[in-house]
Coordinates of N, CA and C in Angstrom, one line a residue:
Chain A
X1404 N 10.6 -13.6 -12.1 CA 11.0 -12.2 -12.3 C 11.1 -11.6 -10.9
X1405 N 12.1 -10.7 -10.7 CA 12.3 -10.0 -9.5 C 11.2 -9.1 -9.2
X1406 N 10.8 -9.0 -7.9 CA 9.8 -8.0 -7.6 C 10.5 -6.7 -7.2
X1407 N 9.7 -5.8 -6.5 CA 10.3 -4.6 -6.0 C 11.3 -4.9 -4.9
X1408 N 12.5 -4.3 -5.0 CA 13.5 -4.5 -4.0 C 13.7 -3.1 -3.3
X1409 N 14.0 -3.2 -2.0 CA 14.3 -2.1 -1.2 C 15.5 -2.3 -0.3
X1410 N 16.3 -1.2 0.0 CA 17.4 -1.4 0.9 C 17.6 -0.1 1.7
X1411 N 18.1 -0.2 2.9 CA 18.3 -1.4 3.6 C 17.0 -2.0 4.2
X1412 N 17.1 -3.1 4.8 CA 15.9 -3.8 5.4 C 15.5 -3.1 6.7
X1413 N 16.5 -2.8 7.5 CA 16.3 -2.1 8.8 C 17.3 -1.0 8.9
X1414 N 16.9 0.0 9.7 CA 17.8 1.1 9.9 C 17.5 1.7 11.2
X1415 N 18.6 2.1 12.0 CA 18.4 2.8 13.3 C 19.1 4.1 13.2
X1416 N 18.5 5.2 13.5 CA 19.1 6.5 13.5 C 18.7 7.2 14.7
X1417 N 19.4 8.3 15.0 CA 19.0 9.2 16.1 C 18.4 10.5 15.6
X1418 N 17.7 11.1 16.5 CA 17.0 12.4 16.1 C 18.0 13.4 15.5
X1419 N 17.6 14.1 14.5 CA 18.4 15.1 13.8 C 19.2 14.6 12.7
X1420 N 19.4 13.3 12.6 CA 20.2 12.7 11.5 C 19.3 12.7 10.2
X1421 N 20.0 12.4 9.1 CA 19.2 12.2 7.9 C 19.4 10.7 7.4
X1422 N 18.5 10.3 6.5 CA 18.5 8.9 6.0 C 18.1 8.9 4.6
X1423 N 18.7 7.9 3.9 CA 18.4 7.7 2.4 C 17.9 6.3 2.3
X1424 N 16.8 6.1 1.7 CA 16.2 4.8 1.5 C 16.2 4.5 0.0
X1425 N 16.4 3.3 -0.5 CA 16.5 3.0 -1.9 C 15.5 2.0 -2.4
X1426 N 15.1 2.1 -3.6 CA 14.1 1.2 -4.2 C 14.4 0.9 -5.7
X1427 N 14.2 -0.3 -6.0 CA 14.3 -0.7 -7.5 C 13.0 -1.3 -7.9
X1428 N 12.4 -0.7 -8.9 CA 11.0 -1.2 -9.3 C 11.1 -2.5 -10.1
X1429 N 10.0 -3.1 -10.3 CA 9.9 -4.3 -11.2 C 10.3 -3.8 -12.6
X1430 N 11.0 -4.8 -13.3 CA 11.5 -4.5 -14.6 C 10.3 -4.1 -15.5
X1431 N 10.5 -2.9 -16.2 CA 9.4 -2.5 -17.1 C 8.5 -1.5 -16.5
X1432 N 8.5 -1.3 -15.2 CA 7.7 -0.3 -14.5 C 8.4 1.0 -14.4
X1433 N 7.7 2.0 -14.8 CA 8.4 3.4 -14.9 C 7.9 4.3 -13.8
X1434 N 6.9 3.9 -13.0 CA 6.3 4.7 -11.9 C 6.7 4.1 -10.6
X1435 N 7.2 4.9 -9.7 CA 7.5 4.5 -8.3 C 6.8 5.4 -7.3
X1436 N 6.2 4.8 -6.3 CA 5.6 5.6 -5.2 C 6.2 5.2 -3.9
X1437 N 6.1 6.2 -3.0 CA 6.6 5.9 -1.6 C 5.5 6.1 -0.6
X1438 N 5.4 5.2 0.4 CA 4.4 5.3 1.4 C 5.1 5.1 2.8
X1439 N 4.5 5.7 3.8 CA 4.9 5.5 5.2 C 3.8 4.8 5.9
X1440 N 4.2 3.7 6.6 CA 3.2 3.0 7.4 C 3.6 2.9 8.9
X1441 N 2.9 3.6 9.7 CA 3.1 3.4 11.2 C 2.3 2.3 11.7
X1442 N 2.7 1.8 12.8 CA 2.1 0.6 13.4 C 0.6 0.8 13.6
X1443 N -0.2 -0.2 13.1 CA -1.6 -0.2 13.3 C -2.4 0.7 12.3
X1444 N -1.7 1.3 11.3 CA -2.3 2.2 10.3 C -2.1 1.6 8.9
X1445 N -2.9 2.1 8.0 CA -2.6 1.8 6.6 C -1.5 2.6 6.1
X1446 N -0.9 2.3 5.0 CA 0.1 3.1 4.3 C -0.4 4.5 4.0
X1447 N 0.5 5.5 4.2 CA 0.2 6.9 3.8 C 1.1 7.3 2.7
X1448 N 0.5 7.9 1.6 CA 1.2 8.3 0.4 C 2.1 9.5 0.7
X1449 N 3.4 9.3 0.2 CA 4.4 10.4 0.4 C 4.6 11.0 -1.0
X1450 N 5.1 10.2 -1.9 CA 5.5 10.8 -3.3 C 5.1 9.7 -4.3
X1451 N 4.9 10.3 -5.6 CA 4.9 9.4 -6.7 C 5.8 10.1 -7.8
X1452 N 6.6 9.2 -8.5 CA 7.4 9.7 -9.6 C 7.1 8.8 -10.8
X1453 N 7.1 9.5 -11.9 CA 6.9 8.8 -13.2 C 7.9 9.5 -14.2
X1454 N 8.6 8.7 -14.9 CA 9.6 9.2 -15.9 C 10.5 10.3 -15.2
X1455 N 10.9 10.1 -14.0 CA 11.8 11.0 -13.3 C 11.2 12.3 -12.9
X1456 N 9.9 12.5 -13.0 CA 9.3 13.7 -12.6 C 8.3 13.4 -11.4
X1457 N 8.3 14.3 -10.5 CA 7.3 14.2 -9.4 C 5.9 14.4 -9.9
X1458 N 5.0 13.4 -9.7 CA 3.7 13.5 -10.2 C 2.6 13.7 -9.0
X1459 N 3.1 13.5 -7.8 CA 2.2 13.6 -6.7 C 3.0 13.7 -5.4
X1460 N 2.5 14.5 -4.4 CA 3.1 14.6 -3.1 C 2.0 14.6 -2.1
X1461 N 2.2 13.8 -1.0 CA 1.2 13.7 0.1 C 1.5 14.8 1.1
X1462 N 0.8 14.7 2.2 CA 0.9 15.7 3.2 C 2.0 15.4 4.2
X1463 N 3.2 15.6 3.7 CA 4.4 15.4 4.5 C 5.3 16.7 4.4
X1464 N 6.0 17.0 5.5 CA 6.8 18.2 5.5 C 8.0 18.1 4.5
X1465 N 8.6 19.3 4.3 CA 9.7 19.4 3.3 C 10.9 18.7 3.7
X1466 N 11.0 18.2 4.9 CA 12.1 17.3 5.3 C 12.2 16.0 4.4
X1467 N 11.0 15.7 3.9 CA 11.0 14.5 3.0 C 11.2 14.9 1.6
X1468 N 12.1 14.2 0.9 CA 12.3 14.5 -0.6 C 12.6 13.2 -1.2
X1469 N 12.5 13.2 -2.5 CA 12.7 11.9 -3.3 C 13.2 12.3 -4.7
X1470 N 13.7 11.3 -5.4 CA 14.1 11.5 -6.8 C 14.1 10.1 -7.4
X1471 N 14.0 10.2 -8.8 CA 14.0 8.9 -9.6 C 15.1 9.1 -10.6
X1472 N 15.8 8.0 -10.8 CA 16.9 8.0 -11.7 C 16.6 7.4 -13.1
X1473 N 17.5 7.6 -14.0 CA 17.2 7.2 -15.4 C 16.8 5.7 -15.5
X1474 N 17.3 4.9 -14.6 CA 17.0 3.4 -14.7 C 15.7 3.2 -13.9
X1475 N 15.0 4.2 -13.5 CA 13.7 4.2 -12.8 C 13.8 3.8 -11.3
X1476 N 15.0 3.5 -10.8 CA 15.1 3.3 -9.4 C 14.9 4.6 -8.7
X1477 N 14.7 4.6 -7.4 CA 14.3 5.8 -6.6 C 15.0 5.9 -5.3
X1478 N 15.1 7.1 -4.8 CA 15.6 7.3 -3.4 C 14.6 8.2 -2.7
X1479 N 14.4 7.9 -1.4 CA 13.6 8.7 -0.5 C 14.6 9.2 0.6
X1480 N 14.7 10.5 0.7 CA 15.5 11.2 1.7 C 14.7 11.8 2.8
X1481 N 15.1 11.7 4.0 CA 14.4 12.3 5.1 C 15.5 13.0 6.0
X1482 N 15.4 14.3 6.1 CA 16.3 15.1 6.9 C 15.8 15.4 8.3
X1483 N 16.7 15.8 9.2 CA 16.3 16.2 10.6 C 15.3 15.3 11.2
X1484 N 15.7 14.0 11.3 CA 14.7 13.0 11.7 C 14.1 13.3 13.1
X1485 N 12.8 13.0 13.2 CA 12.1 13.1 14.4 C 11.7 11.7 14.9
X1486 N 11.4 11.6 16.2 CA 10.9 10.3 16.7 C 9.7 9.7 15.9
X1487 N 8.8 10.7 15.5 CA 7.6 10.3 14.8 C 7.8 9.8 13.4
X1488 N 9.1 9.9 12.9 CA 9.4 9.3 11.6 C 9.6 7.8 11.6
X1489 N 9.7 7.2 12.8 CA 9.8 5.8 12.9 C 8.6 5.1 12.3
X1490 N 8.9 4.3 11.3 CA 7.8 3.6 10.6 C 8.4 2.6 9.6
X1491 N 7.5 1.9 8.9 CA 7.9 1.1 7.8 C 7.7 1.9 6.5
X1492 N 8.8 2.1 5.8 CA 8.7 2.8 4.5 C 8.6 1.9 3.3
X1493 N 7.6 2.0 2.6 CA 7.2 1.1 1.5 C 7.4 1.8 0.2
X1494 N 8.0 1.1 -0.8 CA 8.1 1.5 -2.1 C 7.2 0.7 -3.0
X1495 N 6.5 1.3 -4.0 CA 5.6 0.5 -4.8 C 5.9 0.9 -6.3
X1496 N 5.8 -0.1 -7.2 CA 6.0 0.3 -8.6 C 4.8 -0.1 -9.4
X1497 N 4.6 0.6 -10.5 CA 3.4 0.3 -11.3 C 3.7 0.7 -12.8
X1498 N 2.9 0.1 -13.7 CA 2.9 0.6 -15.0 C 2.1 1.9 -15.0
X1499 N 2.3 2.8 -15.9 CA 1.6 4.0 -16.0 C 0.8 4.0 -17.2
X1500 N -0.2 4.9 -17.2 CA -1.1 5.0 -18.4 C -2.5 5.2 -18.0
X1501 N -3.4 5.0 -18.9 CA -4.8 5.2 -18.6 C -5.4 4.0 -17.8
X1502 N -6.4 4.3 -17.0 CA -7.1 3.3 -16.3 C -6.4 3.1 -14.9
X1503 N -7.0 2.2 -14.1 CA -6.5 2.0 -12.7 C -5.1 1.2 -12.9
X1504 N -4.3 1.5 -12.0 CA -2.9 0.9 -12.1 C -2.6 0.3 -10.7
X1505 N -2.5 -1.1 -10.8 CA -2.1 -1.8 -9.6 C -0.7 -1.4 -9.2
X1506 N -0.5 -1.2 -7.9 CA 0.9 -1.0 -7.4 C 1.4 -2.2 -6.6
X1507 N 2.6 -2.5 -6.9 CA 3.2 -3.7 -6.3 C 4.3 -3.3 -5.3
X1508 N 4.2 -3.7 -4.1 CA 5.0 -3.2 -3.0 C 6.2 -4.1 -2.8
X1509 N 7.3 -3.4 -2.4 CA 8.4 -4.1 -1.9 C 8.3 -4.5 -0.4
X1510 N 9.3 -5.1 0.2 CA 9.2 -5.6 1.5 C 9.3 -4.5 2.6
X1511 N 9.7 -3.3 2.2 CA 9.8 -2.2 3.1 C 11.2 -2.0 3.8
X1512 N 11.4 -0.8 4.3 CA 12.5 -0.5 5.2 C 12.0 -0.1 6.5
X1513 N 12.4 -0.8 7.5 CA 11.9 -0.5 8.9 C 12.9 0.6 9.5
X1514 N 12.4 1.8 9.7 CA 13.3 2.9 10.2 C 12.9 3.1 11.7
X1515 N 13.9 3.1 12.5 CA 13.7 3.4 14.0 C 14.5 4.6 14.3
X1516 N 13.9 5.6 14.8 CA 14.5 6.8 15.2 C 14.6 6.9 16.8
X1517 N 15.8 7.0 17.3 CA 15.9 7.0 18.8 C 16.2 8.4 19.3
Chain B
X100 N -11.7 15.2 0.0 CA -10.6 14.3 0.4 C -11.1 12.9 0.3
X101 N -10.3 12.0 -0.3 CA -10.6 10.6 -0.4 C -10.6 10.0 1.0
X102 N -11.5 9.1 1.3 CA -11.6 8.4 2.6 C -11.9 7.0 2.4
X103 N -11.3 6.1 3.2 CA -11.6 4.7 3.2 C -11.7 4.2 4.7
X104 N -12.8 3.5 4.9 CA -13.1 3.0 6.3 C -13.3 1.5 6.2
X105 N -12.5 0.8 7.0 CA -12.7 -0.7 7.0 C -13.2 -1.2 8.3
X106 N -14.1 -2.2 8.2 CA -14.6 -2.8 9.4 C -14.8 -4.3 9.2
X107 N -14.7 -5.1 10.3 CA -14.3 -4.7 11.6 C -12.8 -4.4 11.6
X108 N -12.3 -3.8 12.7 CA -10.9 -3.6 12.9 C -10.2 -5.0 13.0
X109 N -10.8 -5.9 13.7 CA -10.2 -7.2 13.9 C -11.4 -8.3 13.8
X110 N -11.0 -9.4 13.3 CA -12.0 -10.5 13.2 C -11.3 -11.8 13.5
X111 N -11.9 -12.6 14.4 CA -11.4 -13.9 14.7 C -12.4 -15.0 14.3
X112 N -11.9 -15.9 13.5 CA -12.7 -17.0 12.9 C -12.2 -18.3 13.3
X113 N -13.0 -19.3 13.3 CA -12.6 -20.7 13.3 C -12.4 -21.2 11.9
X114 N -11.4 -22.1 11.8 CA -11.2 -22.7 10.5 C -12.5 -23.2 9.9
X115 N -12.8 -22.8 8.6 CA -14.0 -23.2 7.9 C -15.2 -22.3 8.1
X116 N -15.0 -21.3 9.0 CA -16.1 -20.4 9.3 C -16.1 -19.2 8.3
X117 N -17.0 -19.1 7.4 CA -16.9 -18.0 6.4 C -17.4 -16.7 6.9
X118 N -16.9 -15.6 6.4 CA -17.3 -14.3 6.8 C -16.9 -13.2 5.7
X119 N -17.2 -12.0 6.0 CA -16.9 -10.9 5.1 C -16.3 -9.7 5.8
X120 N -15.4 -9.0 5.0 CA -14.8 -7.8 5.5 C -15.4 -6.7 4.7
X121 N -15.6 -5.5 5.3 CA -16.2 -4.4 4.6 C -15.2 -3.2 4.4
X122 N -15.4 -2.5 3.3 CA -14.6 -1.4 2.9 C -15.5 -0.3 2.4
X123 N -15.7 0.8 3.1 CA -16.6 1.9 2.7 C -15.7 3.0 2.2
X124 N -16.1 3.7 1.1 CA -15.2 4.7 0.6 C -15.9 5.9 0.1
X125 N -15.2 7.0 0.1 CA -15.7 8.2 -0.6 C -14.5 8.7 -1.4
X126 N -14.7 8.9 -2.7 CA -13.6 9.3 -3.6 C -14.2 10.2 -4.7
X127 N -13.4 11.1 -5.2 CA -13.9 11.9 -6.3 C -13.4 11.2 -7.6
X128 N -14.4 10.5 -8.2 CA -14.1 9.8 -9.5 C -13.2 8.6 -9.2
X129 N -13.8 7.5 -8.9 CA -13.1 6.3 -8.6 C -12.4 5.7 -9.9
X130 N -11.1 5.6 -9.8 CA -10.4 4.9 -10.9 C -10.3 3.4 -10.7
X131 N -10.1 3.1 -9.4 CA -10.0 1.7 -9.1 C -10.0 1.5 -7.6
X132 N -10.5 0.3 -7.1 CA -10.4 -0.1 -5.7 C -9.6 -1.4 -5.6
X133 N -8.7 -1.4 -4.7 CA -7.7 -2.5 -4.6 C -7.8 -3.2 -3.2
X134 N -7.6 -4.5 -3.2 CA -7.4 -5.2 -2.0 C -6.0 -5.8 -1.9
X135 N -5.4 -5.7 -0.7 CA -4.1 -6.2 -0.5 C -4.1 -7.0 0.8
X136 N -3.2 -8.0 0.9 CA -3.0 -8.7 2.1 C -1.6 -8.4 2.6
X137 N -1.5 -8.2 3.9 CA -0.2 -7.8 4.5 C 0.1 -8.7 5.7
X138 N 1.2 -9.4 5.6 CA 1.7 -10.2 6.8 C 2.6 -9.3 7.7
X139 N 2.7 -9.6 8.9 CA 3.4 -8.8 9.9 C 4.8 -8.5 9.4
X140 N 5.2 -7.2 9.4 CA 6.5 -6.7 9.0 C 6.9 -6.8 7.6
X141 N 5.9 -7.1 6.7 CA 6.1 -7.2 5.3 C 5.3 -6.2 4.5
X142 N 5.7 -6.1 3.2 CA 4.9 -5.2 2.3 C 3.6 -5.8 1.9
X143 N 2.6 -4.9 1.6 CA 1.3 -5.5 1.1 C 1.5 -6.3 -0.2
X144 N 0.7 -7.3 -0.2 CA 0.7 -8.2 -1.4 C -0.6 -8.0 -2.1
X145 N -0.5 -7.7 -3.4 CA -1.7 -7.3 -4.2 C -2.6 -8.6 -4.4
X146 N -3.9 -8.3 -4.2 CA -4.9 -9.4 -4.4 C -5.8 -9.1 -5.6
X147 N -6.6 -8.0 -5.5 CA -7.6 -7.7 -6.6 C -7.6 -6.2 -6.9
X148 N -8.1 -6.0 -8.2 CA -8.5 -4.7 -8.6 C -9.9 -4.7 -9.0
X149 N -10.8 -3.8 -8.6 CA -12.1 -3.7 -9.0 C -12.3 -2.3 -9.6
X150 N -13.0 -2.2 -10.8 CA -13.1 -1.0 -11.6 C -14.4 -0.3 -11.5
X151 N -15.5 -1.1 -11.5 CA -16.8 -0.5 -11.5 C -17.8 -1.3 -10.7
X152 N -18.9 -0.6 -10.3 CA -19.9 -1.2 -9.5 C -20.5 -2.4 -10.2
X153 N -20.7 -3.5 -9.4 CA -21.2 -4.8 -9.9 C -20.1 -5.8 -10.2
X154 N -18.9 -5.3 -10.3 CA -17.8 -6.2 -10.6 C -17.4 -7.1 -9.5
X155 N -17.0 -8.4 -9.8 CA -16.6 -9.4 -8.8 C -15.3 -10.0 -9.3
X156 N -14.4 -10.3 -8.3 CA -13.2 -11.1 -8.6 C -13.0 -12.2 -7.6
X157 N -12.5 -13.3 -8.0 CA -12.3 -14.4 -7.1 C -10.8 -14.9 -7.2
X158 N -10.4 -15.4 -6.1 CA -9.0 -16.1 -6.0 C -9.0 -17.0 -4.9
X159 N -9.0 -18.3 -5.2 CA -9.0 -19.3 -4.2 C -10.2 -19.1 -3.2
X160 N -10.0 -18.9 -1.9 CA -11.1 -18.8 -1.0 C -11.6 -17.3 -0.9
X161 N -11.1 -16.4 -1.6 CA -11.4 -15.0 -1.5 C -12.2 -14.5 -2.7
X162 N -13.2 -13.7 -2.4 CA -14.1 -13.1 -3.5 C -14.3 -11.7 -3.1
X163 N -14.0 -10.7 -4.0 CA -14.2 -9.3 -3.8 C -15.3 -8.8 -4.7
X164 N -16.1 -7.9 -4.1 CA -17.3 -7.3 -4.8 C -17.2 -5.8 -4.6
X165 N -17.9 -5.1 -5.5 CA -17.9 -3.6 -5.4 C -19.2 -3.0 -5.7
X166 N -19.6 -2.1 -4.9 CA -20.8 -1.3 -5.2 C -20.3 0.2 -5.3
X167 N -21.3 1.1 -5.4 CA -20.9 2.5 -5.6 C -20.3 3.1 -4.3
X168 N -20.5 2.5 -3.2 CA -20.1 3.1 -1.9 C -19.2 2.2 -1.1
X169 N -19.2 0.9 -1.4 CA -18.4 0.0 -0.6 C -18.0 -1.3 -1.4
X170 N -17.0 -2.0 -0.7 CA -16.6 -3.2 -1.3 C -16.5 -4.2 -0.2
X171 N -16.7 -5.5 -0.5 CA -16.7 -6.6 0.4 C -15.6 -7.6 0.0
X172 N -14.9 -8.1 1.0 CA -14.0 -9.2 0.7 C -14.6 -10.4 1.5
X173 N -15.1 -11.4 0.7 CA -15.7 -12.6 1.3 C -14.7 -13.7 1.4
X174 N -14.6 -14.3 2.6 CA -13.7 -15.4 2.8 C -14.5 -16.6 3.1
X175 N -14.3 -17.6 2.2 CA -15.1 -18.9 2.3 C -14.2 -20.0 2.8
X176 N -14.7 -20.6 3.9 CA -14.0 -21.7 4.5 C -12.5 -21.4 4.7
X177 N -12.2 -20.3 5.5 CA -10.8 -19.9 5.7 C -10.0 -21.0 6.4
X178 N -8.7 -20.9 6.1 CA -7.7 -21.7 6.8 C -6.7 -20.8 7.6
X179 N -6.0 -21.4 8.5 CA -5.1 -20.6 9.4 C -4.1 -19.8 8.5
X180 N -3.7 -20.2 7.4 CA -2.8 -19.5 6.6 C -3.4 -18.2 5.9
X181 N -4.7 -18.1 6.1 CA -5.4 -16.8 5.6 C -5.2 -15.7 6.6
X182 N -4.7 -16.0 7.8 CA -4.5 -15.0 8.8 C -3.6 -13.9 8.4
X183 N -4.0 -12.7 8.4 CA -3.2 -11.5 7.9 C -4.0 -10.3 8.1
X184 N -3.4 -9.1 7.8 CA -4.2 -7.9 7.7 C -4.6 -7.7 6.3
X185 N -5.9 -7.4 6.1 CA -6.4 -7.1 4.7 C -6.6 -5.6 4.6
X186 N -6.0 -5.1 3.6 CA -6.1 -3.6 3.4 C -6.9 -3.3 2.1
X187 N -7.7 -2.3 2.2 CA -8.4 -1.8 1.1 C -7.9 -0.4 0.7
X188 N -7.8 -0.1 -0.6 CA -7.3 1.2 -1.0 C -8.1 1.6 -2.3
X189 N -8.2 3.0 -2.4 CA -8.9 3.5 -3.6 C -7.9 4.4 -4.3
X190 N -8.1 4.5 -5.6 CA -7.3 5.3 -6.5 C -8.3 6.2 -7.3
X191 N -8.1 7.5 -7.1 CA -9.0 8.5 -7.8 C -8.5 8.9 -9.1
X192 N -9.4 9.4 -9.9 CA -9.0 9.9 -11.2 C -8.0 11.1 -11.1
X193 N -7.2 11.4 -12.1 CA -6.2 12.5 -12.0 C -4.9 12.0 -12.6
X194 N -3.9 12.9 -12.4 CA -2.6 12.6 -13.1 C -1.7 11.8 -12.2
X195 N -2.0 11.6 -10.9 CA -1.1 10.8 -10.2 C -1.9 9.5 -9.8
X196 N -1.2 8.5 -9.3 CA -1.8 7.2 -9.1 C -1.8 6.9 -7.6
X197 N -1.8 7.9 -6.7 CA -1.7 7.6 -5.3 C -2.8 6.7 -4.9
X198 N -2.5 5.8 -3.9 CA -3.5 5.0 -3.2 C -3.8 5.6 -1.9
X199 N -5.1 5.6 -1.5 CA -5.6 6.0 -0.2 C -6.1 4.8 0.5
X200 N -5.4 4.4 1.6 CA -5.7 3.1 2.3 C -6.6 3.3 3.5
X201 N -7.3 2.3 3.8 CA -8.0 2.2 5.1 C -7.0 1.6 6.1
X202 N -7.4 1.5 7.4 CA -6.5 1.0 8.4 C -6.3 -0.5 8.4
X203 N -7.2 -1.2 7.7 CA -7.1 -2.6 7.6 C -7.9 -3.4 8.5
X204 N -8.2 -4.6 8.2 CA -8.8 -5.6 9.1 C -7.9 -6.7 9.4
X205 N -7.6 -6.9 10.7 CA -6.7 -8.0 11.1 C -7.5 -9.3 11.3
X206 N -7.3 -10.2 10.4 CA -8.0 -11.5 10.4 C -7.2 -12.6 11.1
X207 N -7.7 -13.3 12.0 CA -7.1 -14.4 12.7 C -8.0 -15.6 12.5
X208 N -7.4 -16.7 11.9 CA -8.2 -17.9 11.7 C -7.6 -19.0 12.6
X209 N -8.4 -19.5 13.5 CA -7.9 -20.5 14.5 C -8.1 -21.9 13.9
X210 N -7.2 -22.8 14.1 CA -7.4 -24.2 13.6 C -8.4 -24.9 14.5

């Protein structure tokens, strides 16, 4: 079975530009979460979507936005890029429901802002 | 606010030398504690979920345990291929399923 897929793998942008990152969850998973991981740190939660609705938002500015499509794939958009947005962006999918829910991560998109 | 602290930050072992990694946490209503392995430049790979104090899970040379305030990842007779960053994360009760991660422990196993 295919795992979580993300595109593109790498991306180089300049300050002020915007970027769109894409994610396809594991088949049957309806929840998608986005995380930002800077070098030497653990992943930081950005958004969680379930059934196309935002269910959680981390401490990130309004320049960050996301959406989930009817097929449960998701996009993360970042506007007005700053140097500090350079990071590995991770998408994770999970089943939803009661109890703890393991999240399975994709390979990530490495974003470099120059 | 949920917090996760992992120690040590880095650990260097000889092949076959067993050791433990620590994950201390504070969370409002623990739903689950998760261990992941991450290789350089890749996404985290799921290892274990622990739900309640006293629970233990094993997989090959790895064993994870959980108390009310911390979790341990025991590595028995490690091999060089066990070298990676090990991440601990907690999930609190509530309507969203966000994970709060620690900074990780970078494990290096020398042959």
